Short mmCIF file of C-alpha atoms in Angstrom, two decimals:
data_model
loop_
_atom_site.label_atom_id
_atom_site.label_comp_id
_atom_site.label_asym_id
_atom_site.label_seq_id
_atom_site.Cartn_x
_atom_site.Cartn_y
_atom_site.Cartn_z
CA MET K 199 17.23 -21.73 4.86
CA ALA K 200 15.85 -19.13 2.09
CA GLU K 201 17.43 -15.85 1.48
CA SER K 202 15.33 -14.36 -0.48
CA ILE K 203 11.95 -14.44 -2.84
CA VAL K 204 13.32 -15.55 -5.80
CA GLU K 205 15.03 -18.70 -4.33
CA ILE K 206 11.80 -19.23 -2.30
CA VAL K 207 9.85 -19.63 -6.22
CA ALA K 208 13.10 -21.83 -7.97
CA GLY K 209 12.15 -24.13 -4.35
CA HIS K 210 7.99 -24.46 -4.71
CA ALA K 211 9.60 -25.18 -8.53
CA GLY K 212 11.64 -28.03 -7.43
CA HIS K 213 8.67 -29.26 -4.96
CA MET K 214 5.24 -28.25 -6.44
CA PRO K 215 6.56 -27.60 -10.14
CA GLU K 216 2.95 -27.59 -11.62
CA LYS K 217 1.17 -25.60 -8.79
CA LEU K 218 -0.20 -21.79 -9.98
CA CYS K 219 1.45 -19.20 -8.88
CA VAL K 220 1.18 -15.94 -10.92
CA SER K 221 -2.15 -15.45 -13.68
CA ASP K 222 -3.00 -12.46 -15.47
CA LEU K 223 -4.90 -11.48 -18.17
CA ALA K 224 -3.26 -13.65 -21.10
CA GLY K 225 -3.47 -16.75 -19.19
CA ALA K 226 -1.88 -19.03 -16.17
CA HIS K 227 1.51 -19.20 -15.40
CA THR K 228 3.09 -22.36 -13.07
CA TYR K 229 6.02 -22.16 -10.64
CA ALA K 230 8.19 -23.87 -12.93
CA ASP K 231 7.02 -21.81 -15.67
CA ILE K 232 7.84 -18.95 -13.39
CA TRP K 233 11.22 -19.84 -12.61
CA ARG K 234 12.30 -21.01 -16.09
CA GLN K 235 11.34 -17.91 -17.69
CA VAL K 236 12.90 -16.04 -14.34
CA GLN K 237 16.01 -18.00 -15.36
CA GLN K 238 16.14 -16.67 -19.02
CA VAL K 239 15.51 -12.98 -18.47
CA SER K 240 17.97 -13.12 -15.72
CA GLN K 241 20.67 -14.66 -18.63
CA GLU K 242 19.43 -12.34 -20.71
CA LEU K 243 20.25 -9.37 -18.21
CA ALA K 244 23.55 -10.34 -17.84
CA ALA K 245 24.14 -10.76 -22.00
CA LEU K 246 23.00 -6.80 -21.74
CA GLU K 247 25.74 -6.53 -19.29
CA ILE K 248 23.74 -5.88 -15.87
CA HIS K 249 25.29 -6.53 -13.00
CA ARG K 250 24.86 -6.69 -8.94
CA ARG K 251 24.16 -3.24 -7.79
CA ASP K 252 23.11 -1.85 -11.29
CA CYS K 253 19.71 -0.62 -10.87
CA VAL K 254 16.81 -1.81 -13.72
CA MET K 255 13.86 0.38 -14.00
CA VAL K 256 10.70 -1.46 -14.70
CA GLU K 257 7.24 0.20 -15.74
CA CYS K 258 4.15 -1.65 -14.15
CA THR K 259 2.24 -3.66 -16.78
CA GLN K 260 0.34 -5.28 -14.24
CA ASP K 261 1.37 -8.83 -14.89
CA ALA K 262 3.53 -12.04 -14.97
CA ALA K 263 6.16 -9.47 -17.02
CA PHE K 264 6.61 -7.46 -14.43
CA LEU K 265 7.10 -10.03 -11.42
CA ILE K 266 9.58 -11.79 -13.61
CA CYS K 267 11.88 -9.36 -14.44
CA GLY K 268 11.39 -8.06 -11.11
CA LEU K 269 12.83 -11.33 -10.17
CA ALA K 270 15.22 -11.65 -12.70
CA CYS K 271 17.04 -8.57 -11.20
CA GLU K 272 16.56 -10.35 -8.49
CA LEU K 273 18.72 -12.97 -9.40
CA VAL K 274 21.46 -11.84 -10.95
CA GLY K 275 21.52 -9.17 -7.77
CA ALA K 276 20.49 -6.29 -10.20
CA ILE K 277 17.98 -3.81 -7.98
CA PHE K 278 14.38 -3.46 -9.12
CA VAL K 279 13.20 0.05 -9.19
CA PRO K 280 9.41 -0.59 -10.37
CA VAL K 281 7.70 2.54 -11.81
CA GLU K 282 3.89 2.98 -12.04
CA HIS K 283 2.79 3.07 -14.98
CA ARG K 284 2.80 6.17 -17.68
CA ALA K 285 4.63 7.80 -14.81
CA SER K 286 5.25 11.40 -16.16
CA GLU K 287 8.37 11.93 -17.79
CA GLU K 288 9.42 14.54 -15.35
CA ARG K 289 9.55 11.49 -12.33
CA VAL K 290 11.08 9.05 -14.83
CA ARG K 291 13.93 11.27 -15.51
CA SER K 292 13.81 12.01 -11.71
CA ILE K 293 14.14 8.31 -10.82
CA LEU K 294 17.16 7.91 -13.52
CA GLN K 295 18.98 10.48 -12.27
CA ASP K 296 18.98 9.06 -8.72
CA THR K 297 19.77 5.24 -9.64
CA GLU K 298 21.32 6.01 -12.55
CA ALA K 299 19.86 2.71 -14.28
CA LYS K 300 21.66 0.63 -17.12
CA LEU K 301 17.99 -0.35 -18.41
CA PHE K 302 14.51 0.59 -18.68
CA LEU K 303 12.04 -1.59 -18.88
CA ASN K 304 8.81 0.45 -20.22
CA SER K 305 5.64 -0.16 -22.17
CA THR K 306 4.94 4.16 -23.02
CA GLU K 307 6.90 6.26 -24.73
CA TYR K 308 9.61 8.25 -22.82
CA ASP K 309 12.97 10.49 -24.10
CA VAL K 310 15.12 9.61 -22.09
CA PRO K 311 18.51 8.80 -22.23
CA VAL K 312 19.21 5.57 -21.44
CA THR K 313 18.10 1.78 -22.79
CA ARG K 314 14.77 0.78 -23.36
CA MET K 315 12.96 -1.94 -24.21
CA ALA K 316 9.71 -3.49 -22.85
CA ALA K 317 9.07 -6.37 -20.76
CA LYS K 318 7.66 -8.40 -22.82
CA GLU K 319 9.71 -8.31 -25.54
CA LEU K 320 12.78 -9.01 -23.18
CA LEU K 321 11.34 -12.16 -22.33
CA ALA K 322 10.99 -13.26 -25.85
CA LYS K 323 14.55 -12.39 -26.49
CA SER K 324 15.34 -14.19 -23.71
CA ALA K 325 12.86 -17.74 -24.41
CA GLU K 326 14.96 -17.23 -28.19
CA ASP K 327 18.07 -17.14 -26.95
CA PHE K 328 18.71 -19.00 -24.20
CA ALA K 329 15.36 -22.31 -25.56
CA GLY K 330 16.45 -25.11 -22.82
CA GLN K 331 20.03 -23.39 -22.08
CA LEU K 332 19.04 -22.88 -18.04
CA PRO K 333 22.08 -22.04 -16.22
CA ALA K 334 24.12 -25.02 -15.07
CA THR K 335 24.97 -23.11 -11.69
CA ILE K 336 22.30 -21.05 -9.98
CA VAL K 337 24.06 -18.53 -7.05
CA PHE K 338 20.71 -16.93 -5.07
CA PRO K 339 21.43 -13.32 -3.80
CA LYS K 340 22.13 -12.94 0.02
CA ALA K 341 19.68 -11.41 2.35
CA GLU K 342 21.28 -8.24 3.15
CA GLU K 343 21.75 -7.78 -0.70
CA THR K 344 19.70 -4.63 -1.88
CA ALA K 345 16.93 -6.69 -3.58
CA GLU K 346 14.44 -3.28 -4.90
CA LEU K 347 14.06 1.06 -5.11
CA LEU K 348 10.80 1.93 -3.90
CA TYR K 349 9.97 4.82 -5.09
CA THR K 350 7.26 7.37 -2.59
CA THR K 351 7.02 11.42 -2.90
CA GLY K 352 4.29 10.93 0.18
CA THR K 353 2.33 14.36 0.50
CA THR K 354 6.21 17.03 0.59
CA GLY K 355 6.30 15.83 -2.86
CA VAL K 356 10.40 14.98 -2.29
CA SER K 357 11.12 11.86 -4.03
CA LYS K 358 12.71 9.30 -1.83
CA GLY K 359 14.21 5.82 -2.82
CA ILE K 360 13.77 3.16 0.04
CA GLU K 361 16.54 0.67 -0.06
CA VAL K 362 14.76 -2.37 0.51
CA THR K 363 16.34 -5.72 1.13
CA ASN K 364 16.25 -10.05 0.22
CA ARG K 365 15.60 -9.63 3.66
CA ASN K 366 13.53 -7.26 4.52
CA ASN K 367 11.01 -8.99 1.88
CA ILE K 368 10.80 -12.02 3.72
CA ALA K 369 10.13 -10.38 6.44
CA LEU K 370 7.05 -8.24 4.81
CA ALA K 371 5.87 -11.46 3.12
CA GLU K 372 5.68 -12.94 6.64
CA ASN K 373 3.50 -10.36 7.99
CA VAL K 374 1.22 -10.27 4.84
CA SER K 375 1.01 -13.62 4.69
CA TYR K 376 1.53 -15.01 8.69
CA GLY K 377 -1.37 -11.60 9.34
CA THR K 378 -4.17 -13.14 6.71
CA GLU K 379 -3.89 -16.06 7.90
CA MET K 380 -3.50 -17.60 4.65
CA LYS K 381 -4.25 -20.45 3.52
CA GLU K 382 -1.96 -23.03 1.21
CA ASP K 383 -4.26 -23.28 -1.62
CA ASN K 384 -5.12 -18.85 -1.26
CA VAL K 385 -6.04 -17.28 -4.55
CA GLU K 386 -5.61 -13.62 -4.13
CA LEU K 387 -6.80 -11.00 -7.12
CA ILE K 388 -4.71 -7.99 -7.29
CA PRO K 389 -5.77 -4.88 -9.00
CA LEU K 390 -3.92 -3.04 -7.26
CA PRO K 391 -0.11 -1.27 -9.39
CA LEU K 392 2.43 -3.25 -8.05
CA SER K 393 4.69 -0.07 -8.78
CA HIS K 394 4.14 0.54 -5.04
CA SER K 395 4.17 -1.95 -1.71
CA HIS K 396 1.27 -3.05 -0.93
CA GLY K 397 0.32 -5.15 -3.91
CA LEU K 398 3.73 -6.23 -4.72
CA ARG K 399 4.47 -7.53 -1.35
CA CYS K 400 0.88 -9.45 -1.27
CA CYS K 401 2.21 -11.06 -4.21
CA TYR K 402 5.80 -11.72 -2.34
CA ALA K 403 3.48 -13.07 0.99
CA ASN K 404 1.47 -15.40 -2.02
CA MET K 405 5.32 -16.78 -3.33
CA LEU K 406 6.25 -17.02 0.62
CA ASN K 407 3.00 -19.36 1.15
CA GLY K 408 3.29 -21.43 -2.19
CA SER K 409 -0.30 -20.17 -3.17
CA ALA K 410 -1.24 -17.57 -6.19
CA VAL K 411 -2.09 -14.48 -7.34
CA VAL K 412 -4.47 -13.36 -10.09
CA LEU K 413 -3.44 -10.04 -11.37
CA ILE K 414 -5.95 -7.08 -13.53
CA GLU K 415 -4.69 -3.53 -13.17
CA GLY K 416 -7.68 -2.00 -11.48
CA VAL K 417 -11.49 -2.93 -11.23
CA MET K 418 -12.99 -0.48 -13.99
CA TRP K 419 -13.79 -3.35 -16.25
CA VAL K 420 -16.29 -5.23 -14.05
CA ASN K 421 -17.07 -7.86 -15.91
CA GLN K 422 -12.93 -8.90 -16.45
CA VAL K 423 -12.55 -9.04 -12.90
CA PHE K 424 -15.38 -11.02 -11.63
CA ASP K 425 -14.94 -13.75 -15.04
CA LEU K 426 -10.66 -14.14 -13.36
CA ILE K 427 -12.85 -14.31 -9.82
CA GLN K 428 -14.63 -17.43 -10.84
CA LYS K 429 -12.08 -18.81 -13.64
CA TYR K 430 -9.41 -18.79 -11.14
CA HIS K 431 -11.99 -19.14 -7.98
CA VAL K 432 -10.88 -16.56 -6.01
CA THR K 433 -10.32 -16.87 -2.31
CA ALA K 434 -8.80 -13.30 -1.62
CA MET K 435 -9.00 -10.14 -2.26
CA ASP K 436 -6.33 -6.87 -2.00
CA VAL K 437 -8.12 -3.76 -2.67
CA SER K 438 -8.73 -0.06 -2.26
CA PRO K 439 -11.52 1.61 -0.30
CA SER K 440 -12.02 3.39 -4.04
CA ALA K 441 -12.35 0.10 -5.49
CA ILE K 442 -14.63 -1.62 -3.45
CA LEU K 443 -16.53 0.87 -3.49
CA PHE K 444 -16.67 0.99 -6.98
CA LEU K 445 -17.44 -2.77 -7.56
CA GLU K 446 -20.63 -2.01 -4.89
CA GLN K 447 -22.32 0.59 -7.05
CA LEU K 448 -21.42 -1.23 -10.61
CA ALA K 449 -21.81 -5.12 -9.38
CA LYS K 450 -23.72 -5.11 -6.04
CA GLY K 451 -25.41 -8.16 -6.49
CA LYS K 452 -21.86 -10.24 -8.40
CA LEU K 453 -20.54 -9.08 -4.35
CA SER K 454 -23.15 -11.36 -2.79
CA GLU K 455 -22.86 -14.56 -5.07
CA ILE K 456 -19.08 -14.39 -4.75
CA SER K 457 -19.40 -14.00 -0.67
CA PRO K 458 -18.75 -17.53 0.22
CA GLN K 459 -16.12 -18.22 -1.64
CA ILE K 460 -13.95 -15.00 -0.03
CA ASP K 461 -11.89 -15.59 2.64
CA TYR K 462 -10.60 -13.04 3.04
CA ILE K 463 -10.14 -9.72 1.79
CA GLN K 464 -6.94 -6.94 2.48
CA VAL K 465 -8.01 -2.55 1.91
CA GLY K 466 -4.99 -0.68 1.39
CA THR K 467 -3.39 2.60 -0.19
CA GLU K 468 -6.14 4.85 1.46
CA ALA K 469 -7.55 5.49 4.22
CA LEU K 470 -10.78 3.10 5.04
CA GLN K 471 -13.76 4.75 5.86
CA GLU K 472 -16.24 3.54 8.38
CA HIS K 473 -19.03 3.27 5.65
CA VAL K 474 -16.69 1.02 3.67
CA LYS K 475 -15.97 -1.44 6.69
CA GLU K 476 -20.22 -1.39 7.18
CA MET K 477 -20.49 -2.36 3.01
CA LEU K 478 -18.15 -5.12 3.53
CA ILE K 479 -18.67 -6.82 6.41
CA SER K 480 -22.64 -6.72 4.96
CA TYR K 481 -21.23 -9.10 2.06
CA PHE K 482 -18.71 -10.32 3.43
CA PRO K 483 -19.89 -11.37 7.22
CA SER K 484 -18.10 -14.67 7.14
CA ALA K 485 -14.77 -13.32 5.94
CA ARG K 486 -11.81 -11.90 7.80
CA LEU K 487 -11.52 -8.28 6.46
CA TYR K 488 -7.95 -6.83 7.06
CA ASN K 489 -6.90 -3.31 7.81
CA PHE K 490 -2.66 -2.92 7.70
CA TYR K 491 -0.98 -0.29 9.49
CA GLY K 492 2.41 0.19 8.37
CA SER K 493 4.11 2.36 5.25
CA THR K 494 6.99 1.53 2.99
CA GLU K 495 9.64 1.83 5.05
CA SER K 496 8.43 -0.40 7.36
CA GLY K 497 5.46 -2.25 5.91
CA ARG K 498 2.62 -4.14 6.84
CA THR K 499 3.12 -3.92 10.58
CA CYS K 500 0.08 -4.10 12.57
CA ALA K 501 -3.05 -5.91 11.27
CA LEU K 502 -6.64 -5.65 12.62
CA ASP K 503 -9.89 -7.82 11.49
CA PHE K 504 -13.06 -5.26 11.19
CA ASN K 505 -15.07 -7.93 11.22
CA ARG K 506 -13.54 -10.12 14.38
CA ASP K 507 -12.82 -6.62 16.36
CA ARG K 508 -15.83 -4.31 15.64
CA LYS K 509 -16.13 -1.98 18.60
CA LYS K 510 -12.05 -0.43 18.51
CA PRO K 511 -12.44 3.42 16.89
CA GLY K 512 -8.82 4.41 16.22
CA CYS K 513 -7.67 0.53 16.94
CA ILE K 514 -5.09 -0.61 13.63
CA GLY K 515 -4.41 -3.82 15.84
CA ARG K 516 -2.13 -5.94 16.95
CA PRO K 517 1.61 -6.20 15.52
CA THR K 518 2.21 -7.94 12.57
CA ARG K 519 4.38 -11.40 12.49
CA ASN K 520 7.89 -9.23 12.66
CA ALA K 521 7.06 -6.36 14.21
CA THR K 522 7.62 -4.71 17.34
CA PHE K 523 6.16 -1.31 18.17
CA MET K 524 6.86 1.38 21.40
CA VAL K 525 5.75 4.17 21.91
CA THR K 526 8.21 7.86 22.63
CA ASP K 527 8.08 11.34 23.58
CA GLU K 528 9.14 14.27 21.20
CA ASN K 529 11.75 13.77 22.24
CA ARG K 530 11.83 9.65 21.59
CA LYS K 531 11.98 8.32 24.56
CA PRO K 532 9.99 5.21 25.83
CA ILE K 533 6.52 5.39 27.68
CA GLU K 534 4.16 3.94 29.21
CA SER K 535 1.43 5.02 26.89
CA SER K 536 -2.12 4.74 27.56
CA GLN K 537 -5.06 6.83 26.08
CA ASP K 538 -5.21 9.41 28.26
CA ASN K 539 -0.82 9.14 27.94
CA MET K 540 -0.15 9.53 24.27
CA GLY K 541 2.88 9.10 21.76
CA LEU K 542 4.90 8.64 18.78
CA LEU K 543 4.64 5.15 17.41
CA ALA K 544 8.03 3.58 16.87
CA THR K 545 8.48 0.43 15.04
CA ALA K 546 11.54 -2.09 15.20
CA GLY K 547 11.38 -5.54 13.03
CA ALA K 548 13.78 -7.35 10.36
CA MET K 549 10.90 -5.18 7.69
CA ASN K 550 12.64 -2.04 8.19
CA MET K 551 14.12 -0.43 5.08
CA LYS K 552 17.73 -0.53 5.02
CA GLY K 553 17.62 3.50 4.28
CA TYR K 554 16.89 5.93 2.07
CA TRP K 555 18.80 5.70 -1.41
CA HIS K 556 21.68 7.62 -1.05
CA GLN K 557 20.65 10.07 1.16
CA PRO K 558 22.29 8.93 4.82
CA GLU K 559 21.21 11.96 6.74
CA LEU K 560 17.62 12.19 6.15
CA THR K 561 18.54 8.08 7.19
CA GLU K 562 19.55 8.84 10.70
CA GLN K 563 16.03 10.99 11.03
CA ILE K 564 14.11 8.33 10.88
CA MET K 565 16.09 5.36 11.61
CA GLN K 566 17.76 4.83 15.26
CA GLY K 567 18.57 2.02 16.71
CA GLY K 568 16.67 -0.41 14.88
CA TYR K 569 13.33 1.49 15.30
CA VAL K 570 11.99 3.28 12.55
CA PHE K 571 10.12 6.57 13.90
CA THR K 572 7.06 7.42 12.92
CA ASN K 573 4.61 11.47 13.04
CA ASP K 574 2.02 8.98 14.27
CA LEU K 575 0.37 9.80 17.80
CA GLY K 576 -1.15 7.19 19.89
CA TYR K 577 -0.93 3.77 22.18
CA ILE K 578 -1.02 0.66 23.59
CA ASP K 579 -3.48 -0.85 24.81
CA GLU K 580 -3.35 -3.50 28.16
CA ASP K 581 -4.04 -6.33 25.13
CA GLY K 582 -1.37 -5.44 23.35
CA TYR K 583 -3.80 -3.27 20.72
CA VAL K 584 -2.34 -0.27 18.46
CA TYR K 585 -4.30 2.77 18.39
CA THR K 586 -3.03 5.90 16.85
CA LEU K 587 -5.20 8.88 15.84
CA GLY K 588 -2.92 9.93 13.20
CA ARG K 589 -0.50 11.75 12.23
CA LYS K 590 0.87 13.93 15.04
CA ASP K 591 0.92 17.43 12.39
CA ASP K 592 -2.94 15.98 11.26
CA VAL K 593 -4.38 15.39 14.82
CA ILE K 594 -5.79 18.58 15.92
CA ASN K 595 -5.19 19.15 19.28
CA CYS K 596 -8.24 22.13 20.81
CA LYS K 597 -7.02 23.39 24.20
CA GLY K 598 -5.82 20.30 25.23
CA ILE K 599 -8.16 17.71 23.82
CA LYS K 600 -6.98 15.75 20.70
CA ILE K 601 -8.90 15.18 17.58
CA SER K 602 -8.77 12.83 15.37
CA PRO K 603 -9.54 14.58 11.45
CA SER K 604 -10.80 11.41 10.34
CA GLU K 605 -13.44 10.81 13.10
CA ILE K 606 -14.99 13.78 11.62
CA GLU K 607 -14.72 12.76 8.49
CA ASP K 608 -16.11 9.54 8.96
CA SER K 609 -19.21 11.68 10.54
CA ALA K 610 -19.94 13.91 7.54
CA ARG K 611 -19.55 11.75 5.24
CA LYS K 612 -22.64 10.10 6.38
CA TYR K 613 -24.68 13.09 5.21
CA SER K 614 -26.00 13.00 2.35
CA LYS K 615 -25.35 15.76 0.26
CA ILE K 616 -21.20 14.72 0.59
CA VAL K 617 -19.61 13.85 -1.58
CA ASP K 618 -15.66 13.64 -0.38
CA CYS K 619 -14.12 15.84 2.32
CA ALA K 620 -11.16 16.09 4.27
CA CYS K 621 -10.68 18.15 8.15
CA VAL K 622 -7.32 20.44 9.26
CA PRO K 623 -6.19 22.09 11.99
CA LYS K 624 -6.87 25.59 11.63
CA GLU K 625 -5.20 28.05 14.33
CA ASP K 626 -7.31 29.09 16.68
CA ARG K 627 -5.69 32.33 19.22
CA LEU K 628 -8.61 31.03 21.99
CA SER K 629 -8.58 27.37 22.00
CA GLY K 630 -4.91 26.61 19.54
CA GLN K 631 -6.38 24.76 17.15
CA VAL K 632 -10.40 24.35 15.97
CA PRO K 633 -10.73 21.52 13.21
CA LYS K 634 -11.75 22.86 9.84
CA LEU K 635 -13.89 21.04 6.85
CA PHE K 636 -12.95 20.79 3.38
CA VAL K 637 -16.38 19.69 1.85
CA VAL K 638 -17.39 18.56 -2.00
CA VAL K 639 -21.13 18.98 -2.48
CA GLN K 640 -23.69 17.44 -4.74
CA ASP K 641 -25.00 20.94 -5.55
CA LYS K 642 -23.84 23.39 -4.39
CA GLU K 643 -26.27 25.18 -4.52
CA ASP K 644 -29.04 22.62 -2.27
CA PHE K 645 -25.92 22.62 0.60
CA LYS K 646 -27.29 24.34 3.56
CA GLN K 647 -23.79 25.05 6.66
CA LYS K 648 -27.00 24.92 9.19
CA GLU K 649 -28.45 21.81 8.08
CA MET K 650 -24.82 19.84 7.97
CA PHE K 651 -24.15 21.51 11.12
CA GLU K 652 -27.21 20.30 12.59
CA PHE K 653 -26.38 16.45 11.19
CA LEU K 654 -23.30 16.57 12.92
CA LYS K 655 -24.46 16.91 16.40
CA LYS K 656 -25.91 13.89 15.93
CA TYR K 657 -22.21 11.88 15.54
CA ILE K 658 -20.10 14.49 17.06
CA ASP K 659 -19.11 15.77 20.35
CA GLY K 660 -19.89 19.87 21.33
CA ASN K 661 -15.93 20.36 21.96
CA LYS K 662 -14.94 18.83 18.47
CA MET K 663 -17.65 20.11 15.87
CA PRO K 664 -15.68 21.74 13.37
CA LYS K 665 -15.50 25.42 13.89
CA GLU K 666 -16.39 26.10 10.22
CA ILE K 667 -17.20 24.06 6.94
CA GLU K 668 -15.43 25.53 3.20
CA VAL K 669 -17.22 24.09 0.24
CA ILE K 670 -14.42 23.38 -2.62
CA ASP K 671 -14.98 21.47 -5.96
CA GLU K 672 -11.74 18.67 -5.00
CA ILE K 673 -10.13 16.75 -1.90
CA PRO K 674 -6.29 17.45 -3.12
CA ARG K 675 -4.93 13.60 -2.58
CA THR K 676 -2.18 11.90 -3.71
CA TYR K 677 -1.19 9.48 -6.56
CA ASN K 678 -2.03 6.73 -4.18
CA GLY K 679 -5.48 8.03 -2.53
CA LYS K 680 -4.51 10.07 0.66
CA ILE K 681 -5.65 13.08 1.26
CA HIS K 682 -2.94 15.98 1.10
CA ARG K 683 -3.90 17.88 4.38
CA VAL K 684 -1.04 20.43 3.60
CA LYS K 685 -2.37 22.19 1.11
CA LEU K 686 -5.35 22.15 2.57
CA MET K 687 -3.48 23.77 5.42
CA ASP K 688 -2.08 26.56 3.55
CA ARG K 689 -5.61 27.73 1.46
CA LYS K 690 -5.59 30.93 2.63
#
């Protein structure tokens, strides 16, 4: 049995060499193409004295070259460290210092003390240096070896390197491929950045499945997106809510045209709002539409096809193939949970990270007994469906009533004069906490709070109504689109 994604790719190259593996704007690559280039690049890395456990940083270029470099690192036993395209120099320096990377494959110019070259330059050099000279023997990495470090900041701004093993990556890929009921001839469009876990793990899932991915950097160039969908007969998409809204705004007719060929769509990287769900259902009534729950630390642990299960507010679906859920009290003791007795969600399974890079104390805070413990408040119903109100610190406790910020936000976004919004808890002497709603409006002169309150009464129970609405210029968000609630709660 294969112990790494690169070993799986090698197996497909042997059994179905001409099958499509990766396509990008530059062209198509079969499994045989990818495997040959991975072997050549791995030899070039060895010539550059990259050894096992050495870290190699790779700036995301959203193309086949990026994936080839990552798989080549895996093959030589080096640790693949992806970083987002055009990351700040401060972030690059911080990751370089933390990893002591021996090589940085970058497309953006940085003044940093490390050997640098472009990924495509490395590919070209390896093809020249090792043309027709593939390794006589291949030693694949073991399951327990570290494959990659994924750096995330989250809403705290503290940079953490999440250590992912080869075993983790295979389990994560299984969670996605089985969670989406992926078919053998799947061709998935991925505009989401491969420097983040969501897009990268979709690639691994398709490689595990022996199917194909089509890579593009975002959806800004709408005609390019639909040209690729038509050219490669895309059957699935991995998109963010903002990306699908952008496509709907500029090319709603084309969404209807491709609808018959789309088997499924998975949505990730930011909160999925109700109006986005409704829009996707209207355009893709026969497709499976997935919202996955999880984190970089434990991956896709729960999946909901919201086209099938439409009447489950707060539901995040059922556990995926390798995931087990538990609900605990604040002392991490298991409880029998229900809608009236919520606790904190925890997940166990082969997909859970090895730990935080060089941060054993932080690792111990979140991982115990094989479980990754979250701060998400929720419960599991009698049918095995998992529900969450959101992060415990974000959930509003008003006179003992638990209020989900997203419930208020989804209702507020239905108001035509609202561009964006966010709800946070505000301390209150009588109620403990009350909901406070921040809104970005189309026209400040035209916006009337009284009218909005009257509108919200149609959708929100009286005991959950926001007690205050504040107009601001912009809702603060993290780099991957999540609401930065701490910044809003810190506002005076």
